[in-house]
mmCIF file of C-alpha atoms in Angstrom:
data_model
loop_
_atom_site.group_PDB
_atom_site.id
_atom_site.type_symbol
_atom_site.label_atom_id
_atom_site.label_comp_id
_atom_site.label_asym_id
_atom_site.label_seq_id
_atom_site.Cartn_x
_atom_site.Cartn_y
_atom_site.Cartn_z
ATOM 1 C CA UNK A 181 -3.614 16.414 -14.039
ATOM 2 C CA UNK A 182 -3.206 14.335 -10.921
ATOM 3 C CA UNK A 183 -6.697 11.943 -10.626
ATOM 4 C CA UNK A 184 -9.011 12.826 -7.812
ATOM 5 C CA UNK A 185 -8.798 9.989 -5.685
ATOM 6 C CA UNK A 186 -4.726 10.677 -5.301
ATOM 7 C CA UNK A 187 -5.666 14.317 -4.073
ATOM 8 C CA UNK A 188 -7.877 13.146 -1.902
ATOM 9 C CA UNK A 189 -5.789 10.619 -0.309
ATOM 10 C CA UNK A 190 -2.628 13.271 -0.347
ATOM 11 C CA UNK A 191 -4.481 15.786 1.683
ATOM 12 C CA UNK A 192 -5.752 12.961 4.225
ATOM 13 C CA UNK A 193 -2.534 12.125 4.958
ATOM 14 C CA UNK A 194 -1.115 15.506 5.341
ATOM 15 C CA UNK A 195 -3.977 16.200 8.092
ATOM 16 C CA UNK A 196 -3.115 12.661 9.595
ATOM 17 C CA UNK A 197 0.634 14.031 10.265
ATOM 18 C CA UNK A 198 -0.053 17.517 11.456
ATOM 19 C CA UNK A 199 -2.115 15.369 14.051
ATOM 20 C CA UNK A 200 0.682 13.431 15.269
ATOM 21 C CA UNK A 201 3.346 16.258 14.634
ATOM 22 C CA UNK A 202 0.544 18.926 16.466
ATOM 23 C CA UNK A 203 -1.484 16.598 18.453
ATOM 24 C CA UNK A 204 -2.230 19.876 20.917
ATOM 25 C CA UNK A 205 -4.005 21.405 17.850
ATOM 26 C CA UNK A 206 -6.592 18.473 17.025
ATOM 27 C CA UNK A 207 -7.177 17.117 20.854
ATOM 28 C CA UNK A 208 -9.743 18.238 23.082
ATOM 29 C CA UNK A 209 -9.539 18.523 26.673
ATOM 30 C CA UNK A 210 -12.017 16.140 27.792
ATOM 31 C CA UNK A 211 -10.945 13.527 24.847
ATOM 32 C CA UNK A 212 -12.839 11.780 22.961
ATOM 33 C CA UNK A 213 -16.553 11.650 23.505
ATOM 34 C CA UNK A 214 -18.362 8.589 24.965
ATOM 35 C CA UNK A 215 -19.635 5.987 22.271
ATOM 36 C CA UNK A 216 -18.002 8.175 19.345
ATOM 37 C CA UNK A 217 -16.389 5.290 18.011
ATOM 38 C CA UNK A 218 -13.010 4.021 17.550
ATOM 39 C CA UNK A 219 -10.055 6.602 18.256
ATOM 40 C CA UNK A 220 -8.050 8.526 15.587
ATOM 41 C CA UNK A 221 -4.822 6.490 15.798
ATOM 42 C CA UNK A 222 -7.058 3.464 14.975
ATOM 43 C CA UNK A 223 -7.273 3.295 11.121
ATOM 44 C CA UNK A 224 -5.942 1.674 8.203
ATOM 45 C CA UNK A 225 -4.116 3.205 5.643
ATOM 46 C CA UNK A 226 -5.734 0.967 2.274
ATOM 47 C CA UNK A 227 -6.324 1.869 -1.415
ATOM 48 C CA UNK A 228 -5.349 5.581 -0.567
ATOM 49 C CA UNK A 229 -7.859 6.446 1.764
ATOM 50 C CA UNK A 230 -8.172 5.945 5.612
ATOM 51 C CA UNK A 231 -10.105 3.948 7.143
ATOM 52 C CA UNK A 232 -11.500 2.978 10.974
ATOM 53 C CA UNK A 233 -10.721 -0.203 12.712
ATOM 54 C CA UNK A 234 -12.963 -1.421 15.414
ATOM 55 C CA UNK A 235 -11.825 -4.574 18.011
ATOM 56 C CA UNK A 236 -14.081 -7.511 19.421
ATOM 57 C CA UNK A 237 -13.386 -9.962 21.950
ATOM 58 C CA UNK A 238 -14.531 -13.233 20.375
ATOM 59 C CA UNK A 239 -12.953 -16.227 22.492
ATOM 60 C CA UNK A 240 -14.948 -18.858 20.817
ATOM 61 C CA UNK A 241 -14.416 -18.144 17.269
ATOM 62 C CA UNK A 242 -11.062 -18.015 15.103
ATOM 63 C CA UNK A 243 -9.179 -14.679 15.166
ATOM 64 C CA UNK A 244 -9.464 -12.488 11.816
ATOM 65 C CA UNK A 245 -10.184 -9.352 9.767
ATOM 66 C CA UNK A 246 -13.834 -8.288 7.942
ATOM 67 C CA UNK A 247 -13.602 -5.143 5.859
ATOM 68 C CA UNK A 248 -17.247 -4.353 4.699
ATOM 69 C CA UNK A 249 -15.837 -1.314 2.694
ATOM 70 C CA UNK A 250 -15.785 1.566 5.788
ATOM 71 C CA UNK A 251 -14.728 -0.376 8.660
ATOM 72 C CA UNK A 252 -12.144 -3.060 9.366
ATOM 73 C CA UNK A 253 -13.669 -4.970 11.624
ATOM 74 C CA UNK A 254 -10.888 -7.096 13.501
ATOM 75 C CA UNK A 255 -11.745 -10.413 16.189
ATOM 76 C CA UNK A 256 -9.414 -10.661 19.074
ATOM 77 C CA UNK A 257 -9.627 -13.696 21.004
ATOM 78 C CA UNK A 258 -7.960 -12.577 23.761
ATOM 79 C CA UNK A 259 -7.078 -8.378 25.288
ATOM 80 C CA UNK A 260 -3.642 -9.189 24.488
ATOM 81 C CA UNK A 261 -3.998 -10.517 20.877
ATOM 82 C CA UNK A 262 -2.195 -8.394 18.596
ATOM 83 C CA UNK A 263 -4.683 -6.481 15.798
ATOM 84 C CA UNK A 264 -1.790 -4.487 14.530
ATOM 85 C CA UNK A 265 -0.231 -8.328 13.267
ATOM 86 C CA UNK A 266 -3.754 -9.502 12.062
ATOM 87 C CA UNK A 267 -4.596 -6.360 10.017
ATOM 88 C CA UNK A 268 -1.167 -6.479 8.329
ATOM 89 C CA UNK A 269 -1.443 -10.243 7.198
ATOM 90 C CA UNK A 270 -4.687 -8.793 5.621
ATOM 91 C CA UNK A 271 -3.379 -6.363 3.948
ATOM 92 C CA UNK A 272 -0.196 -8.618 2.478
ATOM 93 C CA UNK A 273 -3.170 -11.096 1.549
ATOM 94 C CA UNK A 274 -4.929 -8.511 -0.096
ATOM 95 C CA UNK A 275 -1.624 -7.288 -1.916
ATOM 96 C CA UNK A 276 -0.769 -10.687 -2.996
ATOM 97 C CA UNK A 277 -4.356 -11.011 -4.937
ATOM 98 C CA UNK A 278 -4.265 -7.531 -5.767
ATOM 99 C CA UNK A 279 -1.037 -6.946 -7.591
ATOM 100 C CA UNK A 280 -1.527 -10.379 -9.433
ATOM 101 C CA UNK A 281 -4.346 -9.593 -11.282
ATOM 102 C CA UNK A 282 -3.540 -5.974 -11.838
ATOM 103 C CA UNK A 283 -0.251 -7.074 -13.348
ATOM 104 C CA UNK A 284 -1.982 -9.609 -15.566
ATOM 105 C CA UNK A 285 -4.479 -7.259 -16.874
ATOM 106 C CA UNK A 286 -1.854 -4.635 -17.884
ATOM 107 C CA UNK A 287 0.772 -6.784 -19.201
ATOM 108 C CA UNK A 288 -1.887 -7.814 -21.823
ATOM 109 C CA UNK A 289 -2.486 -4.176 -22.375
ATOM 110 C CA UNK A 290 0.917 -3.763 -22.916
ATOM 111 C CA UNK A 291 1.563 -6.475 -24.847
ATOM 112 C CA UNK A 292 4.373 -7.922 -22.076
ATOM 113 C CA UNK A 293 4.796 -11.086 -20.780
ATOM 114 C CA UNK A 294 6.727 -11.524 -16.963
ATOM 115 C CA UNK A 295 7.328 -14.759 -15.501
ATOM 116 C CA UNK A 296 6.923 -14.937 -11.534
ATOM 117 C CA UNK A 297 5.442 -12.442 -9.022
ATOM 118 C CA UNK A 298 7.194 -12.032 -5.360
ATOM 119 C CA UNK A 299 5.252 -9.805 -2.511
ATOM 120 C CA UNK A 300 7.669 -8.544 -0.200
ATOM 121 C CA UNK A 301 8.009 -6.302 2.699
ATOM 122 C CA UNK A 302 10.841 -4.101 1.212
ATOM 123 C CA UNK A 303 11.290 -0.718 3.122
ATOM 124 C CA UNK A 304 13.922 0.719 0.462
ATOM 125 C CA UNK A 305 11.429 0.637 -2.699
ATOM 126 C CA UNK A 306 8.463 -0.262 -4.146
ATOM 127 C CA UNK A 307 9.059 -2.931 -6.203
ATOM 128 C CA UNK A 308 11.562 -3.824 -8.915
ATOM 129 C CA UNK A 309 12.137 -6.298 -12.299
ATOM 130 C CA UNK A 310 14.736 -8.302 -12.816
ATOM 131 C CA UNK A 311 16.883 -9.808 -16.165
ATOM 132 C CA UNK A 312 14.741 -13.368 -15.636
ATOM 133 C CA UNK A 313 11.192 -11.171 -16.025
ATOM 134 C CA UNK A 314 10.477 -11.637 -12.208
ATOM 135 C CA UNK A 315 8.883 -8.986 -10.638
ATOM 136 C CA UNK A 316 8.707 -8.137 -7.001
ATOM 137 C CA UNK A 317 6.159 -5.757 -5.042
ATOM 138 C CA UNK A 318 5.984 -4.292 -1.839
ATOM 139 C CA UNK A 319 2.780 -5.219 -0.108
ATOM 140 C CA UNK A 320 3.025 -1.603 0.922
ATOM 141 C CA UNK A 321 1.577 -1.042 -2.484
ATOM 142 C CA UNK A 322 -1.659 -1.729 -1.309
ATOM 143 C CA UNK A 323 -1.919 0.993 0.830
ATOM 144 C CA UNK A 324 -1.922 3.556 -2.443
ATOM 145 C CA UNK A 325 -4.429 5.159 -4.178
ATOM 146 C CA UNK A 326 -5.175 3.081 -7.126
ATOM 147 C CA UNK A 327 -3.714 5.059 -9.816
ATOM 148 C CA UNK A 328 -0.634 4.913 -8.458
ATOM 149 C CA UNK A 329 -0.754 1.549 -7.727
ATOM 150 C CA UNK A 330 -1.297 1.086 -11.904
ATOM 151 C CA UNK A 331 1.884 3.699 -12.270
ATOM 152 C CA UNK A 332 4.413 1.304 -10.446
ATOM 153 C CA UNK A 333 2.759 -1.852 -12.307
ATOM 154 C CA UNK A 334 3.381 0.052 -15.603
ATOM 155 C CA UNK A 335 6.750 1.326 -14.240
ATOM 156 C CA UNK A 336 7.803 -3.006 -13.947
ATOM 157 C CA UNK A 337 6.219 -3.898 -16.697
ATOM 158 C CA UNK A 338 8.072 -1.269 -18.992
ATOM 159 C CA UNK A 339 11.569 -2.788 -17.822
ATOM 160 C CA UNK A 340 10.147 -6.113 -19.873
ATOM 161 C CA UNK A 341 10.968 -3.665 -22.892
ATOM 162 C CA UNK A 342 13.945 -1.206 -21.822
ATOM 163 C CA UNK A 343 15.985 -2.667 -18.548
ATOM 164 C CA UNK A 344 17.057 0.982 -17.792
ATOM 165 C CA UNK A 345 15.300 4.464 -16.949
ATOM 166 C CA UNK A 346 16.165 6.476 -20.522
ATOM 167 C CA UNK A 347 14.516 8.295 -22.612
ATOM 168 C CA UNK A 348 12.708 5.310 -24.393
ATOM 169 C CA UNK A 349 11.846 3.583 -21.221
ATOM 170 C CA UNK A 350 9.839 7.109 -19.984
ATOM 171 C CA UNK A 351 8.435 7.679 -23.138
ATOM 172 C CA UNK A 352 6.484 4.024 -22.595
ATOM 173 C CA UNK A 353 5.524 4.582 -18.944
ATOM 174 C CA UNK A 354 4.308 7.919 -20.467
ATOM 175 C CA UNK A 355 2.498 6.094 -23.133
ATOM 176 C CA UNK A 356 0.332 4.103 -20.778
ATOM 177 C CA UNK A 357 0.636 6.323 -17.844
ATOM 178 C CA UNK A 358 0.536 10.276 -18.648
ATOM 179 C CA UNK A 359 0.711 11.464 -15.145
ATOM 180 C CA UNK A 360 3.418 10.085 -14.047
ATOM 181 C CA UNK A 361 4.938 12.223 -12.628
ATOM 182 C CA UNK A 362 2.201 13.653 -10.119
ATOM 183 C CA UNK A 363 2.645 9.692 -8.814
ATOM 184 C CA UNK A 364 5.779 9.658 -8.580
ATOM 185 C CA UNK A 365 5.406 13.253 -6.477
ATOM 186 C CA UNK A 366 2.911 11.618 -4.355
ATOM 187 C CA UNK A 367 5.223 8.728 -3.550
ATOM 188 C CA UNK A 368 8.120 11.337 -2.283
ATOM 189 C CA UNK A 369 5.557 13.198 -0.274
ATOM 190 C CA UNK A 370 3.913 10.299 1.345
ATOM 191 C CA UNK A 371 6.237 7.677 1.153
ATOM 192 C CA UNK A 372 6.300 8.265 5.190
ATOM 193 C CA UNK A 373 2.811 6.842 5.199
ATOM 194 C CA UNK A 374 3.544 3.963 3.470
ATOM 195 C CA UNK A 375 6.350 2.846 4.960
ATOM 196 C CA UNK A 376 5.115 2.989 8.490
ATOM 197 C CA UNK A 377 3.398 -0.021 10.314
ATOM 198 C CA UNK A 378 -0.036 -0.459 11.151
ATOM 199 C CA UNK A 379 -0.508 0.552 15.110
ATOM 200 C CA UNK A 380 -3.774 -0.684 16.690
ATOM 201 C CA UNK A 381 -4.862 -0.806 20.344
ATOM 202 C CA UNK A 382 -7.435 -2.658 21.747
ATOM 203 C CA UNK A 383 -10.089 -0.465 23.401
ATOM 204 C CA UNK A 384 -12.959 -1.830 26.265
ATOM 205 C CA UNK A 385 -15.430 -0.086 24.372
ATOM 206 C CA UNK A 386 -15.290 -1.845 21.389
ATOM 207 C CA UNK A 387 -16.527 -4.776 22.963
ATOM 208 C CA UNK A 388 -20.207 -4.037 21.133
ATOM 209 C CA UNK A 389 -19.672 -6.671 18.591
ATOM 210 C CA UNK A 390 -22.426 -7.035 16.308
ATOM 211 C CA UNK A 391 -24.083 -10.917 17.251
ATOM 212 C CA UNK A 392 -23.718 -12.167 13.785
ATOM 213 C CA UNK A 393 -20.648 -10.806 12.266
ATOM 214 C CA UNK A 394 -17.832 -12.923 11.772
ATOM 215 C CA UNK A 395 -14.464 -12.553 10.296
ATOM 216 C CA UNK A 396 -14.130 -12.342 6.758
ATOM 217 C CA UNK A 397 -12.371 -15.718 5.499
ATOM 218 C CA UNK A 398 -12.510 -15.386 1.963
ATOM 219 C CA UNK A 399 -9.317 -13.675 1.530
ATOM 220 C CA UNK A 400 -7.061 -16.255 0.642
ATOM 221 C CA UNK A 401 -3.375 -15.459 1.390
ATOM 222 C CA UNK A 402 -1.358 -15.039 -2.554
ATOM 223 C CA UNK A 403 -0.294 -18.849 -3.752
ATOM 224 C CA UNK A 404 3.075 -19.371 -5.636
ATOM 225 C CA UNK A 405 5.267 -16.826 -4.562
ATOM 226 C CA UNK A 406 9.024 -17.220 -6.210
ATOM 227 C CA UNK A 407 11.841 -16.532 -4.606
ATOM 228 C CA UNK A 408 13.964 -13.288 -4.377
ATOM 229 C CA UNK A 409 16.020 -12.226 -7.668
ATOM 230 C CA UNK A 410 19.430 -11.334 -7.535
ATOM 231 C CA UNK A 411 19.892 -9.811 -10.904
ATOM 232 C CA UNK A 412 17.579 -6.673 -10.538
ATOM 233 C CA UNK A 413 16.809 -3.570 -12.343
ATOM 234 C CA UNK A 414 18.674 0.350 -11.103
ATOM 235 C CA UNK A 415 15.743 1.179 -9.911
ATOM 236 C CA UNK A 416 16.057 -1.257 -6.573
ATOM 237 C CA UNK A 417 18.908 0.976 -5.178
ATOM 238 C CA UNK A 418 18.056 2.411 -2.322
ATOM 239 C CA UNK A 419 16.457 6.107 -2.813
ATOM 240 C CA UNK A 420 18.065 9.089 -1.669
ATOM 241 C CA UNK A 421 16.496 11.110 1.134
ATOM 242 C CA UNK A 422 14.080 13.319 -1.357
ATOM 243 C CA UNK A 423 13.859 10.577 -3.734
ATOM 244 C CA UNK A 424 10.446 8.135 -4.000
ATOM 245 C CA UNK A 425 11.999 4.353 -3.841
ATOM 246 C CA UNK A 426 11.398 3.791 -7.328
ATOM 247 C CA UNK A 427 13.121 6.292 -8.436
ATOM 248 C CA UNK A 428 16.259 6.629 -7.125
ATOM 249 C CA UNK A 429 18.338 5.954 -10.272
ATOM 250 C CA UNK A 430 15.595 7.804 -11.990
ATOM 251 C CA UNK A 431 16.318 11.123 -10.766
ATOM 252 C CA UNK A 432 20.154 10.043 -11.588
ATOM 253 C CA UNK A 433 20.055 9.758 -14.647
ATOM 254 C CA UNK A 434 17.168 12.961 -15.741
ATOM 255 C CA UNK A 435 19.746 15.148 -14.243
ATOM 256 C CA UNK A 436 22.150 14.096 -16.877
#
């Protein structure tokens, strides 16, 4: 049974693209109301769930991005800053710290051990192990509810034991992962989602800027990154149209 969280975050997103497929269904004629806060198309897609972004002019202080768990709160020094860029850095930051400790923690449960950890922006899959035990991510991960994120971390970490997608190499992901499949489902149905690029715009009325917030500085951008592998695993071909990236050989080979 799919976890909750997943559900959740599936049927978010399917409301978030009948609003851009069907955007004379959800407006209103008037728009918006007055001090209602920040407008639909601002929000970030993170951990599976959506959330608001509000914008501040702050001249005097350095540019950056607070999330205090609802709200990313991002500091523009200028109207023609770009919050789209700053948001994304966070959110390859946040991947970079993310994905390294998540990795750690289940290659101990699994009993694996991998040697370097690349965060990419790959827009043809997910992420991908190669023959030298180097694994690389998509910060795109982030943007998943977190059970999936675990599936594709599992999904690596199993190619430490069986380079291939047979019948051995399921039966692990299945052994630390038994839903796999409803993940992998949500990756072909949302995939869409997580591919596409954060779009912010800057808004006058965001201008209320609480007087003692400040951007968040703590998140420190991921250290040590290795470079790219050219020896990888089936599962970095590119995915067929109603294919999920990391699956692509996958679906090959359980046709078979």
């Amino acid at each position: 049974m799919a976890d909750t969280q997943s559900v959740i975050s599936d049927v978010k997103l399917f409301i978030e693209r009948l609003k851009k497929e069907l955007p004379e269904v959800f407006s209103t004629p008037s728009g918006p109301a007055e001090g209602s806060g920040p407008a639909p198309e601002n929000r970030v897609l993170y951990n599976g769930d959506l959330y608001q972004a509000r914008m501040y002019l702050t001249p005097d202080q350095e540019e950056g991005v607070a999330f205090d768990g609802e709200i990313f709160h991002v500091y523009l020094q200028s109207k023609t800053a770009d919050p789209s860029a700053l948001v994304t850095q966070w959110l390859r930051d946040k991947a970079g710290e993310t994905l390294r400790q998540k990795t750690q923690q289940w290659a101990e449960k699994m009993g694996v051990e991998y040697n370097n950890i690349t965060i990419k922006d790959q827009r043809t899959l997910w992420a991908s192990c190669s023959g030298k035990k180097n694994i690389n991510y998509s910060y795109r991960i982030i943007k998943m509810p977190l059970a999936v994120q675990d599936y594709l971390i599992v999904h690596e970490l199993s190619h430490l034991v069986h380079m291939n997608h047979g019948q051995e190499y399921w039966q692990l992901v299945a052994q630390y992962c038994p839903d796999y499949n409803h993940h992998r489902k949500w990756l072909n149905e949302n995939k869409g989602s997580i591919f596409a690029d954060v779009e912010l715009t800057y808004r006058e009325e965001e201008e209320d800027k609480p007087a003692a917030q400040t951007p968040a500085q703590e998140e420190q951008p991921a250290q040590g990154a290795s470079s790219p592998e050219t020896e990888q695993t089936p599962a970095q071909e590119a995915p067929q149209a109603n294919e999920s990236p990391t699956q692509g050989q996958a679906a090959k080979e359980e046709q078979n």
